[in-house]
Coordinates of C-alpha atoms (C1' of nucleotides) in Angstrom, one line a residue:
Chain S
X50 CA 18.9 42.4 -10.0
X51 CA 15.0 42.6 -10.7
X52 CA 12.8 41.2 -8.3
X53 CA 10.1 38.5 -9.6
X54 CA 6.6 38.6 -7.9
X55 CA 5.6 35.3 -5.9
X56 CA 2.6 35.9 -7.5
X57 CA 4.2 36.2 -11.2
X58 CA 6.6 33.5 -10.7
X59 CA 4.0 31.0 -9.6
X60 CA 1.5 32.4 -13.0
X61 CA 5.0 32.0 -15.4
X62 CA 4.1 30.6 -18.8
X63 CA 7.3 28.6 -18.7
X64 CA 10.7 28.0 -16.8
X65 CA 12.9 30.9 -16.5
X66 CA 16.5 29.9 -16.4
X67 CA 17.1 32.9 -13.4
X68 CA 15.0 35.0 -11.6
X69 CA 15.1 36.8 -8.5
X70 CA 12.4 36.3 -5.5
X71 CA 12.4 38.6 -1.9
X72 CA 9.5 37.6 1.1
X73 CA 9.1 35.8 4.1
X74 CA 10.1 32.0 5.1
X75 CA 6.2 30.3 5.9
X76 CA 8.1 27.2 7.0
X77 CA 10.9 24.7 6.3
X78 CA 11.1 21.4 5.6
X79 CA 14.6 19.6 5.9
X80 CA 15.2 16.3 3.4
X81 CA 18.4 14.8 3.0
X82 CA 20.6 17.0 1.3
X83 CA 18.6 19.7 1.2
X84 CA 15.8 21.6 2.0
X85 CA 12.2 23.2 1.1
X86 CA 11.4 26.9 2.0
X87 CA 8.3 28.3 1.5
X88 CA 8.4 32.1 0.6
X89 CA 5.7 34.5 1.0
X90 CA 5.8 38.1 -0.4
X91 CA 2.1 39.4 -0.1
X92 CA 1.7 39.8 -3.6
X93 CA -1.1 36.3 -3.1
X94 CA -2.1 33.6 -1.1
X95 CA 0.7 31.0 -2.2
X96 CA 3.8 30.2 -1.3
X97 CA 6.8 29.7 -4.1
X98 CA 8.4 26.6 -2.8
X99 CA 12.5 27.4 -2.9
X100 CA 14.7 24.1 -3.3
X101 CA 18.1 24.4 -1.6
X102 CA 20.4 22.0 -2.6
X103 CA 23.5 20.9 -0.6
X104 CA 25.4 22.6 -3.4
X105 CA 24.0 26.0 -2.4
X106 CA 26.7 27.9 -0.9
X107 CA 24.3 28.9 2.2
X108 CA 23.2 25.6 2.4
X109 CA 25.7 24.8 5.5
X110 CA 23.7 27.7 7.1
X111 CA 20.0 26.2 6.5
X112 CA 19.4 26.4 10.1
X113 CA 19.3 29.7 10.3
X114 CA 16.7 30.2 7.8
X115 CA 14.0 30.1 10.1
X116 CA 10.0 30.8 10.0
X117 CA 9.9 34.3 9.3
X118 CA 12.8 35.5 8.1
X119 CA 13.3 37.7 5.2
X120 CA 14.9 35.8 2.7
X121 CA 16.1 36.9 -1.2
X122 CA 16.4 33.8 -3.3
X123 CA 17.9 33.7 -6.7
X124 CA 17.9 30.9 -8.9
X125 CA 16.3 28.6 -11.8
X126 CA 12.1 28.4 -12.2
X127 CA 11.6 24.9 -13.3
X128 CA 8.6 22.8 -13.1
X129 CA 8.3 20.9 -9.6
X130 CA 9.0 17.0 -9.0
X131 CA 6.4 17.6 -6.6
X132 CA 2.6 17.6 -6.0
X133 CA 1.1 21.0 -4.9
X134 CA 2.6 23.6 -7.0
X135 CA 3.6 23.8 -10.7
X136 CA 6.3 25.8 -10.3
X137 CA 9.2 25.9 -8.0
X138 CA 12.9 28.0 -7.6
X139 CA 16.0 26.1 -7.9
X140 CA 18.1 28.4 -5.4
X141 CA 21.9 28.9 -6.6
X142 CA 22.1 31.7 -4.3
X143 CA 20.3 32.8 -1.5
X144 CA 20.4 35.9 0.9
X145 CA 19.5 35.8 4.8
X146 CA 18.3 39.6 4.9
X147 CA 17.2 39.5 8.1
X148 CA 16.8 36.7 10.4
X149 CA 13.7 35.9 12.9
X150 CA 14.2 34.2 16.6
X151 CA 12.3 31.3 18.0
X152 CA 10.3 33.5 19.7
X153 CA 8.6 34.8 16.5
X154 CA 5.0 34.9 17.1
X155 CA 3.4 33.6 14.2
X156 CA 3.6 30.2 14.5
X157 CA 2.6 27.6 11.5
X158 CA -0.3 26.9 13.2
X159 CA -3.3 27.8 13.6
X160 CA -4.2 30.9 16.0
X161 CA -7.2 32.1 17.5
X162 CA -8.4 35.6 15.9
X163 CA -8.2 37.6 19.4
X164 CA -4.2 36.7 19.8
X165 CA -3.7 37.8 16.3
X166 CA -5.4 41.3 17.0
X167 CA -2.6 41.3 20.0
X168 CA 0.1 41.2 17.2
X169 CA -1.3 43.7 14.4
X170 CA 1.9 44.7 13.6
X171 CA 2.7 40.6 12.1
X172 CA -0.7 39.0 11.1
X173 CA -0.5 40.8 8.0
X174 CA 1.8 38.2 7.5
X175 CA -0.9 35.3 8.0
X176 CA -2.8 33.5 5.4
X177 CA -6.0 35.0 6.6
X178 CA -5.4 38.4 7.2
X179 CA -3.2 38.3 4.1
X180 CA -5.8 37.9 1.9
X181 CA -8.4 40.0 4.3
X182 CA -5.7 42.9 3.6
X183 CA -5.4 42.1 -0.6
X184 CA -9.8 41.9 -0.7
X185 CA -9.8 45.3 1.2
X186 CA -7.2 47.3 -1.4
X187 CA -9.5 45.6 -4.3
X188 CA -12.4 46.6 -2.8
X189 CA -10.9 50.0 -2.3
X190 CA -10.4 50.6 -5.7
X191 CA -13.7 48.9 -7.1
X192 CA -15.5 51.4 -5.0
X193 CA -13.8 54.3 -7.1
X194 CA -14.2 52.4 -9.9
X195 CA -18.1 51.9 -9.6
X196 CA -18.7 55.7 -9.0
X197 CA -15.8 57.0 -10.9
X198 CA -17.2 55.0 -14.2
X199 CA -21.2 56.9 -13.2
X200 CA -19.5 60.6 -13.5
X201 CA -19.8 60.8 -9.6
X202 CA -17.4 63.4 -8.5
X203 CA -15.2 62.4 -5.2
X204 CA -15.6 64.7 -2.6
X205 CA -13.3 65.1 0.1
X206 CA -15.2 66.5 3.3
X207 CA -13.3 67.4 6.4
X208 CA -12.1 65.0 8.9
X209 CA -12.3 67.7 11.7
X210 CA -15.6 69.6 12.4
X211 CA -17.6 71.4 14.3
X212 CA -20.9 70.5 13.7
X213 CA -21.9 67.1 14.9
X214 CA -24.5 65.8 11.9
X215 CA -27.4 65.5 14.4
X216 CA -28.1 61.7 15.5
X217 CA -25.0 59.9 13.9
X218 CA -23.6 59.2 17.1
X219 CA -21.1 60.9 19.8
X220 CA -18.5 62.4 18.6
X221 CA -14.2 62.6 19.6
X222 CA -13.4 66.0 20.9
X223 CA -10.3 67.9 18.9
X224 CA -8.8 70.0 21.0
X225 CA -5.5 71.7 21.6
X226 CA -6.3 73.5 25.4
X227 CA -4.8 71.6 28.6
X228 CA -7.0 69.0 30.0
X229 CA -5.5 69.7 33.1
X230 CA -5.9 73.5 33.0
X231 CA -8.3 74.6 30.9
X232 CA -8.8 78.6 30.3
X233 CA -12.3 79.0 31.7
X234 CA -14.8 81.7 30.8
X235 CA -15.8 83.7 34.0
X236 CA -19.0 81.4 34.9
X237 CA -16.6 78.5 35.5
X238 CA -17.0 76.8 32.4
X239 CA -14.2 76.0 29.8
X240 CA -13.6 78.6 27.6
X241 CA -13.5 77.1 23.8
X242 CA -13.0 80.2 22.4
X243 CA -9.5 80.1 23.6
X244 CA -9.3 76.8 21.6
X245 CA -7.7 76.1 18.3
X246 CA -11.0 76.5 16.0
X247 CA -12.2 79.1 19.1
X248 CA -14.8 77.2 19.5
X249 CA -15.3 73.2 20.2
X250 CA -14.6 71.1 17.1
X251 CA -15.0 66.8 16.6
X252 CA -13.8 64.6 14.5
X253 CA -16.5 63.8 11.6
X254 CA -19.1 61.2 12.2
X255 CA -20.4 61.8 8.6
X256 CA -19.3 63.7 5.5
X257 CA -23.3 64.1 4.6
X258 CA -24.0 67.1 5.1
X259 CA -21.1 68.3 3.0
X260 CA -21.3 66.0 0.6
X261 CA -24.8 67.5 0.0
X262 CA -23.5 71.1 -0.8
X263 CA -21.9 69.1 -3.3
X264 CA -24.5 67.4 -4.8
X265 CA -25.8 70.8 -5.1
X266 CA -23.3 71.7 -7.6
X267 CA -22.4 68.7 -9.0
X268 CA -25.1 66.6 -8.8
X269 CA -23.9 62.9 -8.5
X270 CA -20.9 62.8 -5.4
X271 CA -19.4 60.5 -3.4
X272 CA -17.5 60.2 -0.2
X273 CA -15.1 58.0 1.0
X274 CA -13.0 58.3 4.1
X275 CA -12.7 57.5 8.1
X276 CA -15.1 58.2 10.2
X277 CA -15.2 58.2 13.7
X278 CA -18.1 57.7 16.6
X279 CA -16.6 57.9 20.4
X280 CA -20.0 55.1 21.0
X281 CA -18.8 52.8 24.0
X282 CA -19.7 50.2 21.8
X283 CA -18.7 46.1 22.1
X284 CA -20.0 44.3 19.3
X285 CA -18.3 42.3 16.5
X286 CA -19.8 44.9 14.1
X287 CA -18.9 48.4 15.6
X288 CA -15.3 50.4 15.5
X289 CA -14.3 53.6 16.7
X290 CA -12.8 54.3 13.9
X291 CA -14.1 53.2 10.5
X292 CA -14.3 54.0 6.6
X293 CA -17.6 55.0 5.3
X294 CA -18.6 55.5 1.8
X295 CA -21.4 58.2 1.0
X296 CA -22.8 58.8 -2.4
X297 CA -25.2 62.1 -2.7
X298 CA -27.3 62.3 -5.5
X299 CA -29.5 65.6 -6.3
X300 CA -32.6 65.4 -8.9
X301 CA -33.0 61.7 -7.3
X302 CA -35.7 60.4 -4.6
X303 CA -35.8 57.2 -2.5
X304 CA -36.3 54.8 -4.9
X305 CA -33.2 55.9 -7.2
X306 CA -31.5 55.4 -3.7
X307 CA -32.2 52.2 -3.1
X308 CA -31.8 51.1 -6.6
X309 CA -28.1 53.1 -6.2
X310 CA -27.6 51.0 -3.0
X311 CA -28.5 47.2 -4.7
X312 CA -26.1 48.2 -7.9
X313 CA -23.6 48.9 -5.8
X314 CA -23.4 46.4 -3.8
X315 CA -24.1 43.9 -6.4
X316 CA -21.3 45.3 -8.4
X317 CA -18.7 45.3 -5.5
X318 CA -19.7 41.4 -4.9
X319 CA -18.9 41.0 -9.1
X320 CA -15.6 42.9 -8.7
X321 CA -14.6 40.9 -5.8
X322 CA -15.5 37.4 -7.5
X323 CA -13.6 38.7 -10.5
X324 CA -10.5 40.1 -8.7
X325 CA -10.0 38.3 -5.5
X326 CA -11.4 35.3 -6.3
X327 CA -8.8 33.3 -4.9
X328 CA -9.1 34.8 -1.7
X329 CA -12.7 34.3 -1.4
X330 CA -11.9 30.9 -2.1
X331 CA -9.6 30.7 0.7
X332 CA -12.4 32.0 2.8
X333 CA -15.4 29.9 1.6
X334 CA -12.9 27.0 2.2
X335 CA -11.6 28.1 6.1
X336 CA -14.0 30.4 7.5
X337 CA -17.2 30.9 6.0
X338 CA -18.4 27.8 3.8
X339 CA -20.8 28.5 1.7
X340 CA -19.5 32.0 1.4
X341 CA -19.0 31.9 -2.1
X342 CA -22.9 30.4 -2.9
X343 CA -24.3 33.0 -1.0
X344 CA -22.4 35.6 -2.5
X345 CA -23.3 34.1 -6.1
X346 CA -27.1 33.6 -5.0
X347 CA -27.3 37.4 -3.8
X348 CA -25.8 38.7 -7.1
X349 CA -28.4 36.8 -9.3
X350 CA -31.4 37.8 -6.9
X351 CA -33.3 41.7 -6.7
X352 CA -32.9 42.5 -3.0
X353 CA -36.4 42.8 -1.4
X354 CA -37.9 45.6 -1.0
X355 CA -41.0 46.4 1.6
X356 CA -42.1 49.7 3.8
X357 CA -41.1 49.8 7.7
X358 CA -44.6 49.4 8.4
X359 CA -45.0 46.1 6.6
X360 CA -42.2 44.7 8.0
X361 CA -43.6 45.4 11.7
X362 CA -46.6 43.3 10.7
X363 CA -44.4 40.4 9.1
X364 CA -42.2 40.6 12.6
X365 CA -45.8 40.9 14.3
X366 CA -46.8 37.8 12.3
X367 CA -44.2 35.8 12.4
X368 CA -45.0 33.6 15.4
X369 CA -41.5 33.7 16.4
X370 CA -40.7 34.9 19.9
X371 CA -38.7 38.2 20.1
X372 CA -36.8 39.2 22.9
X373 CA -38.6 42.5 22.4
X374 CA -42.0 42.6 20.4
X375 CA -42.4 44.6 17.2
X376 CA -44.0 47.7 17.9
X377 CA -44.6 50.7 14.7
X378 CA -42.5 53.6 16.0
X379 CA -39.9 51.6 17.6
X380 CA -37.2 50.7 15.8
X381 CA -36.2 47.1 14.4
X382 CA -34.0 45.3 16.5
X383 CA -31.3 43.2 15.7
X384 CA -33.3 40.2 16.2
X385 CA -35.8 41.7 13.8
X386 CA -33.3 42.2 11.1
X387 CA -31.6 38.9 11.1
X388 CA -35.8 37.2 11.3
X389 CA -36.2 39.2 7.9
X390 CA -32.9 38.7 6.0
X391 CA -31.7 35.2 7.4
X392 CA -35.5 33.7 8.2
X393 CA -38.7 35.2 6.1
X394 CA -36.8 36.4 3.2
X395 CA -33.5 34.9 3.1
X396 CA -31.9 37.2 1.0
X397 CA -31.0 41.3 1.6
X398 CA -34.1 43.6 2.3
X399 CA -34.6 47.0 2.0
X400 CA -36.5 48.2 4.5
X401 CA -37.8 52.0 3.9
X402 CA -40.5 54.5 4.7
X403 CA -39.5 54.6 8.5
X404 CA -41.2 56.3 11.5
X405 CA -40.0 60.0 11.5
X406 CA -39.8 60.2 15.1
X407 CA -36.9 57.8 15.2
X408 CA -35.1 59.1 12.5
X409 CA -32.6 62.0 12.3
X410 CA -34.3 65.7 11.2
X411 CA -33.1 65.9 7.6
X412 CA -34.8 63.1 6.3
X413 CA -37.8 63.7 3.9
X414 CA -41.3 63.8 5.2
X415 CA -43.9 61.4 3.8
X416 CA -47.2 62.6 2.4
X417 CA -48.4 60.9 5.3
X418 CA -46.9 63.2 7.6
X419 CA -45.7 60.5 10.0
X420 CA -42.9 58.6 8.1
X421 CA -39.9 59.5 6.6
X422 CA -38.5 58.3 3.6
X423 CA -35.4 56.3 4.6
X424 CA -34.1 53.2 4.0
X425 CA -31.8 50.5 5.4
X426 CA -30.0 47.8 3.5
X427 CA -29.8 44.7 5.7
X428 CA -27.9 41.7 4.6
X429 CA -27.7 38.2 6.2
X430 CA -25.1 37.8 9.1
X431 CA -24.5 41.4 9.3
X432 CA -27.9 43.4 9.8
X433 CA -27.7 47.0 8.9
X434 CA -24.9 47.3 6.4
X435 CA -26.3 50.8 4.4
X436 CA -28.2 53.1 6.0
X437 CA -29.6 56.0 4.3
X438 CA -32.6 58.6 3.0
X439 CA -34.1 61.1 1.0
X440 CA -33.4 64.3 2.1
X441 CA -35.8 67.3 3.3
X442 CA -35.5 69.8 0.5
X443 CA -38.4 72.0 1.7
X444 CA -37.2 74.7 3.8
X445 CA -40.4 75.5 5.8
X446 CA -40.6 71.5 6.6
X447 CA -36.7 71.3 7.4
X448 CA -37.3 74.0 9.9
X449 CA -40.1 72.2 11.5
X450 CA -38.1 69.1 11.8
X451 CA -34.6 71.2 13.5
X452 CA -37.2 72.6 16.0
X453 CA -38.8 69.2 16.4
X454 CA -35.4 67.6 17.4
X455 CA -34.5 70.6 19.5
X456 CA -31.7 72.1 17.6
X457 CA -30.4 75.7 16.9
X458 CA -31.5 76.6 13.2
X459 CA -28.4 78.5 13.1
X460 CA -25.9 75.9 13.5
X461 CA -27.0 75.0 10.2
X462 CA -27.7 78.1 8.6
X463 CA -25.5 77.2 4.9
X464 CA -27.7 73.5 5.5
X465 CA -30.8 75.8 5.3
X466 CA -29.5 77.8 2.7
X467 CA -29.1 74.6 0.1
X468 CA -32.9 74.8 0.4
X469 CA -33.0 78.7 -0.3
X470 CA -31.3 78.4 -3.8
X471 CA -32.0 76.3 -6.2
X472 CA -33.5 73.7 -3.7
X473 CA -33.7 69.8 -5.4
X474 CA -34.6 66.8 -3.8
X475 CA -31.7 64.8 -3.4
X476 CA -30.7 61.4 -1.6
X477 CA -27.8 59.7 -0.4
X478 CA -26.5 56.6 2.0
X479 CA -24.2 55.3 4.2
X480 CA -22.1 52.1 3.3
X481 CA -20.0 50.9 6.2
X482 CA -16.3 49.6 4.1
X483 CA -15.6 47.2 6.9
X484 CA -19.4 45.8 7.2
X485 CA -18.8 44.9 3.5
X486 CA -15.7 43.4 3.8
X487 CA -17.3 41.2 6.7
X488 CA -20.0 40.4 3.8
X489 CA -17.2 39.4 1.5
X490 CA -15.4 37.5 3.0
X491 CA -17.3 35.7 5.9
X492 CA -15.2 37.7 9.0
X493 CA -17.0 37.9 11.3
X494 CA -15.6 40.3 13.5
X495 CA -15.1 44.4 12.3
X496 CA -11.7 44.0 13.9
X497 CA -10.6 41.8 11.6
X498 CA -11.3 43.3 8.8
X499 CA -9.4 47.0 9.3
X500 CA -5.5 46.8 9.7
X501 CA -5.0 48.5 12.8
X502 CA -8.9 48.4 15.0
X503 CA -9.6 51.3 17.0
X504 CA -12.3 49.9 19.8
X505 CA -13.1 51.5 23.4
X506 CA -9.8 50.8 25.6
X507 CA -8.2 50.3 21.9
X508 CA -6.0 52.4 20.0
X509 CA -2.7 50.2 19.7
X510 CA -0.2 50.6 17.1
Chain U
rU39 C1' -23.0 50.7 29.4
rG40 C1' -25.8 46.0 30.7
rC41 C1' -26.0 40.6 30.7
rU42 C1' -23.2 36.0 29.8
rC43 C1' -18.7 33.3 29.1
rG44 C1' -13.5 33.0 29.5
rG45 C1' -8.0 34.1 31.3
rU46 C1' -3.3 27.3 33.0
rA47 C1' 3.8 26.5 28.9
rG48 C1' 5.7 30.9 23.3
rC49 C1' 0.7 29.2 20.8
rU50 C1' -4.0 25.9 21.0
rC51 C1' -6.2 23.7 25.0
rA52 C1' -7.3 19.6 29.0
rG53 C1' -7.3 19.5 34.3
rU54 C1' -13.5 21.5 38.9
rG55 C1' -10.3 20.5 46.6
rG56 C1' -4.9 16.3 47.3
rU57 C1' 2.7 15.9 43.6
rA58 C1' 0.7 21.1 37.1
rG59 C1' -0.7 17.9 31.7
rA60 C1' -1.1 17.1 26.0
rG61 C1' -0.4 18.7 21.0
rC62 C1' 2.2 22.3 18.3
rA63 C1' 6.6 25.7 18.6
rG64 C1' 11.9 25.5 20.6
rG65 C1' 16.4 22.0 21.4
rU66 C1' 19.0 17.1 20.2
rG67 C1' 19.2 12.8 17.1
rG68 C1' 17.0 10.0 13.0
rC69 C1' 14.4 9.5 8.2
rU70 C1' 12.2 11.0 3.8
rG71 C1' 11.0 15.3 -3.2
rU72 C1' 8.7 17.3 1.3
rU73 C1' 3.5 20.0 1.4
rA74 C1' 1.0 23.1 8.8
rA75 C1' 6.3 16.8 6.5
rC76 C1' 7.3 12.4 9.8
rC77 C1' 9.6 9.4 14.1
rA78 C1' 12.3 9.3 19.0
rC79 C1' 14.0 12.0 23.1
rU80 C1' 13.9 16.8 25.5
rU81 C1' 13.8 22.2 27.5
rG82 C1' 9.8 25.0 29.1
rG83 C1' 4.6 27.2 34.2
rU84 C1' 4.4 32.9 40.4
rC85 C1' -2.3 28.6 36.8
rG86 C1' -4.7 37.2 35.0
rU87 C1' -3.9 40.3 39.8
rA88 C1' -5.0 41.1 45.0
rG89 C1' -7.4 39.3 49.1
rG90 C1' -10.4 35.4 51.6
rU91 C1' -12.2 30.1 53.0
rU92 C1' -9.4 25.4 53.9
rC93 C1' -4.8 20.9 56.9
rG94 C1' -4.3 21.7 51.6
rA95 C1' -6.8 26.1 46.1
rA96 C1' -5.5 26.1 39.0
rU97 C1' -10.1 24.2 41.2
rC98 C1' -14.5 27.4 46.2
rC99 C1' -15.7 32.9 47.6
rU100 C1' -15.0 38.5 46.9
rA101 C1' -13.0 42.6 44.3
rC102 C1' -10.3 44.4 40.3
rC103 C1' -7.8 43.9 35.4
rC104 C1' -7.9 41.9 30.5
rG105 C1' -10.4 39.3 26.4
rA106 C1' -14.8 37.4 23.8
rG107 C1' -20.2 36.8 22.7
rC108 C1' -24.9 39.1 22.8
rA109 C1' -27.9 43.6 23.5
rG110 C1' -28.2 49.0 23.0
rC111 C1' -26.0 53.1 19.8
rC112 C1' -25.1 52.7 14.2
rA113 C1' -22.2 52.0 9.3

RNA sequence: UGCUCGGUAGCUCAGUGGUAGAGCAGGUGGCUGUUAACCACUUGGUCGUAGGUUCGAAUCCUACCCGAGCAGCCA
């Protein structure tokens, strides 16, 4: 037996006298001597409608065929009598492999998002979060693709760390001492040096600062794994737990940043058009529409690009009434962003050239002595979906800016070292994965666009 | 963490001081090459939890738990 592919069996060229098809029952429909099943198996949005005639030895037993079920159907592909579907199975025989109660969960119906989250381990098995699931594996991929096809080497930095990447966020503690009885050092305090890594270690909030001994040897790199921030954070748009993509280019400024960031997004948008078009389709049709214009329109269009300081005196301009004013050296708010991207400019904006006392100490000082030269990508509906800078390649000004912030020069002595041999500049970003599938695919919440969401009070399944 | 909104049947919701409701799902029967099929009948509830006010609380008050939206933190 050789299993056919809903997905090939729906895309045959022409009837196939006997083929074999495995999924999940959608629903049934009982006629009068027999009956329609929908089957599911992942492999794309549709269904292949199964006919079981009264002359189908399990026919006696339709009843038991119920709403998800695991089903194996063997039989004829013939062209349908019906409208909706070219192609449909003529079941001769056909398997109960495992049965579901009436109390299966997934109803055909419509549920709200928030109950679905409560059953992660079944809305996989959805129409939405089917296709949410098949854009994200694409996207996946394209991502390699993109920097695989530019020579960027893939860099695997460490998951668990010990030095926290300065500003990125707090950070999970990785420990393998007793909570409840702790060694403890002789002033009272807990004795990490007893610890695993004998001293206190994290979980990474950012492969950075890695990836940049990297693109000290390699030049063009690229990161892509989890990430995790311990933030008590409640928004639609933050996880505990999420997958970040970092490229680090050296011999490259800010401006070869930014023009990294727009290709790349640009490109993922074209992959995903190309590849998962019918799943966007499903989207622009049942919960974003006008997805796929918008995602057509930002594709065709450069994204804008304008210094921090100009954008202040747009914001300051604007007439529009902000919760909180814009003010140079603070930073924009989230009201700001969306009045730039989804109001003045309608379209994504890269904002650069940002106050260095609100940015992080390895960004690159200005000329001017009193910016730095980052950027953020911020795209409508979303805000801040890249984040990212030149970095400080100048030891003596690197210093100034670790003592500036407060920090211990020799927690990040091999950091300073990158600038003691063979010191380029060199930039990178940040791309939040799950902030772009929210872009692609008009979710609107970060929880439903990873498989299992890891949120404060969160960590089920 | 702060502010706001919400929690009623398996699911989606209505009910705002006086006998707990609808649609869907489930069950029974019918009908039809059907498309979240349709029609009739029907099962199903400690109204988030604990207190309080009241003759009487799903409804009003307090605390707590859970969820969501927004803000901050950021990707």
């Amino acid at each position: 037996m050789q299993r056919t592919m809903v997905k090939d069996a729906l895309g045959a060229p022409g009837p196939v006298p006997r083929m074999t098809v495995q999924g999940w029952i959608r629903t049934r429909r009982d006629a009068k001597g027999f009956s329609f099943l929908e089957v599911n198996d992942g492999s794309c949005r549709a269904n292949l409608q199964v006919i079981v005639n009264a002359d189908c030895p399990q026919y006696e037993r339709i009843a038991e065929f119920t709403t998800g079920s695991a089903v194996e159907a063997t039989g004829e592909l013939v062209a349908s009598q019906g409208k909706g579907q070219a192609w449909e199975l003529r079941a001769a025989g056909l398997v109960l492999v495992g049965a579901a109660d009436d109390a299966y969960p997934l109803q055909k119906k419509r549920h709200s998002l928030e109950y679905l989250r409560e059953i992660a381990h079944l809305r996989p098995r959805s129409n939405l979060f089917g296709a949410v699931f098949r854009v994200r594996s694409r996207l996946s991929f394209a991502v390699h693709r993109f920097f695989q096809e530019r020579g960027f080497l893939y860099v695997h930095t460490p998951i668990l760390t010990a030095s926290d990447c300065e500003g990125a966020g707090e950070m999970f503690r990785v420990t393998t001492l007793d909570p409840a009885d702790p060694p403890r050092t002789e002033d009272g305090k807990v004795d990490y040096s007893e610890d695993f890594f004998e001293r206190p270690a994290y979980l990474t909030v950012s492969g950075q600062l890695e990836a940049e001994i990297f693109a000290c040897s390699h030049s063009n790199v690229y990161t892509f794994g989890p990430t995790f921030r311990a933030e008590n954070s409640n928004t639609s748009r933050h996880a505990s737990e999420f997958w970040m993509i970092e490229p680090e280019m050296a011999f490259c400024d800010l401006q070869g940043d930014m023009d990294l960031a727009e290709t790349f997004i640009k490109e993922l948008i074209q992959d995903s058009l190309e590849h998962s078009g019918d799943d966007l389709a499903f989207f622009d049709e049942f919960v974003d529409k006008g997805l796929l214009e918008r995602l057509r329109f930002v594709l065709d269009r450069p994204f804008h690009r304008l210094p921090y300081t100009e954008a202040v005196e747009i914001l300051k301009g604007s007439g529009e009434s902000f919760t909180y004013p814009a003010e140079w050296g603070a930073g924009l708010q989230s009201e700001h962003e969306r009045f730039l991207t989804e109001k003045h400019f309608k379209c994504p904006v890269s904002v650069y050239d940002y106050p260095k006392s609100i940015k992080p100490f390895y960004m690159r000082t200005n000329d001017d002595g009193r910016t730095v030269a980052a950027m953020d990508v911020l795209v409508p509906g979303i805000g801040e979906i890249i984040g990212g800078s030149q970095r400080e390649e100048r030891l003596d000004v690197l210093d100034a800016g670790i003592a500036a912030h407060g920090l211990n020069p020799d927690d990040y002595w091999w950091y300073r070292e990158l600038r003691r041999y063979g010191s380029v500049p060199h930039a990178g970003f940040g791309l939040g994965f799950e902030r772009m599938l929210m872009f692609l695919t008009g979710v609107g919440n970060i929880r439903d666009v990873i498989p299992f969401a890891r949120t404060p009070g969160n960590v089920d399944f």
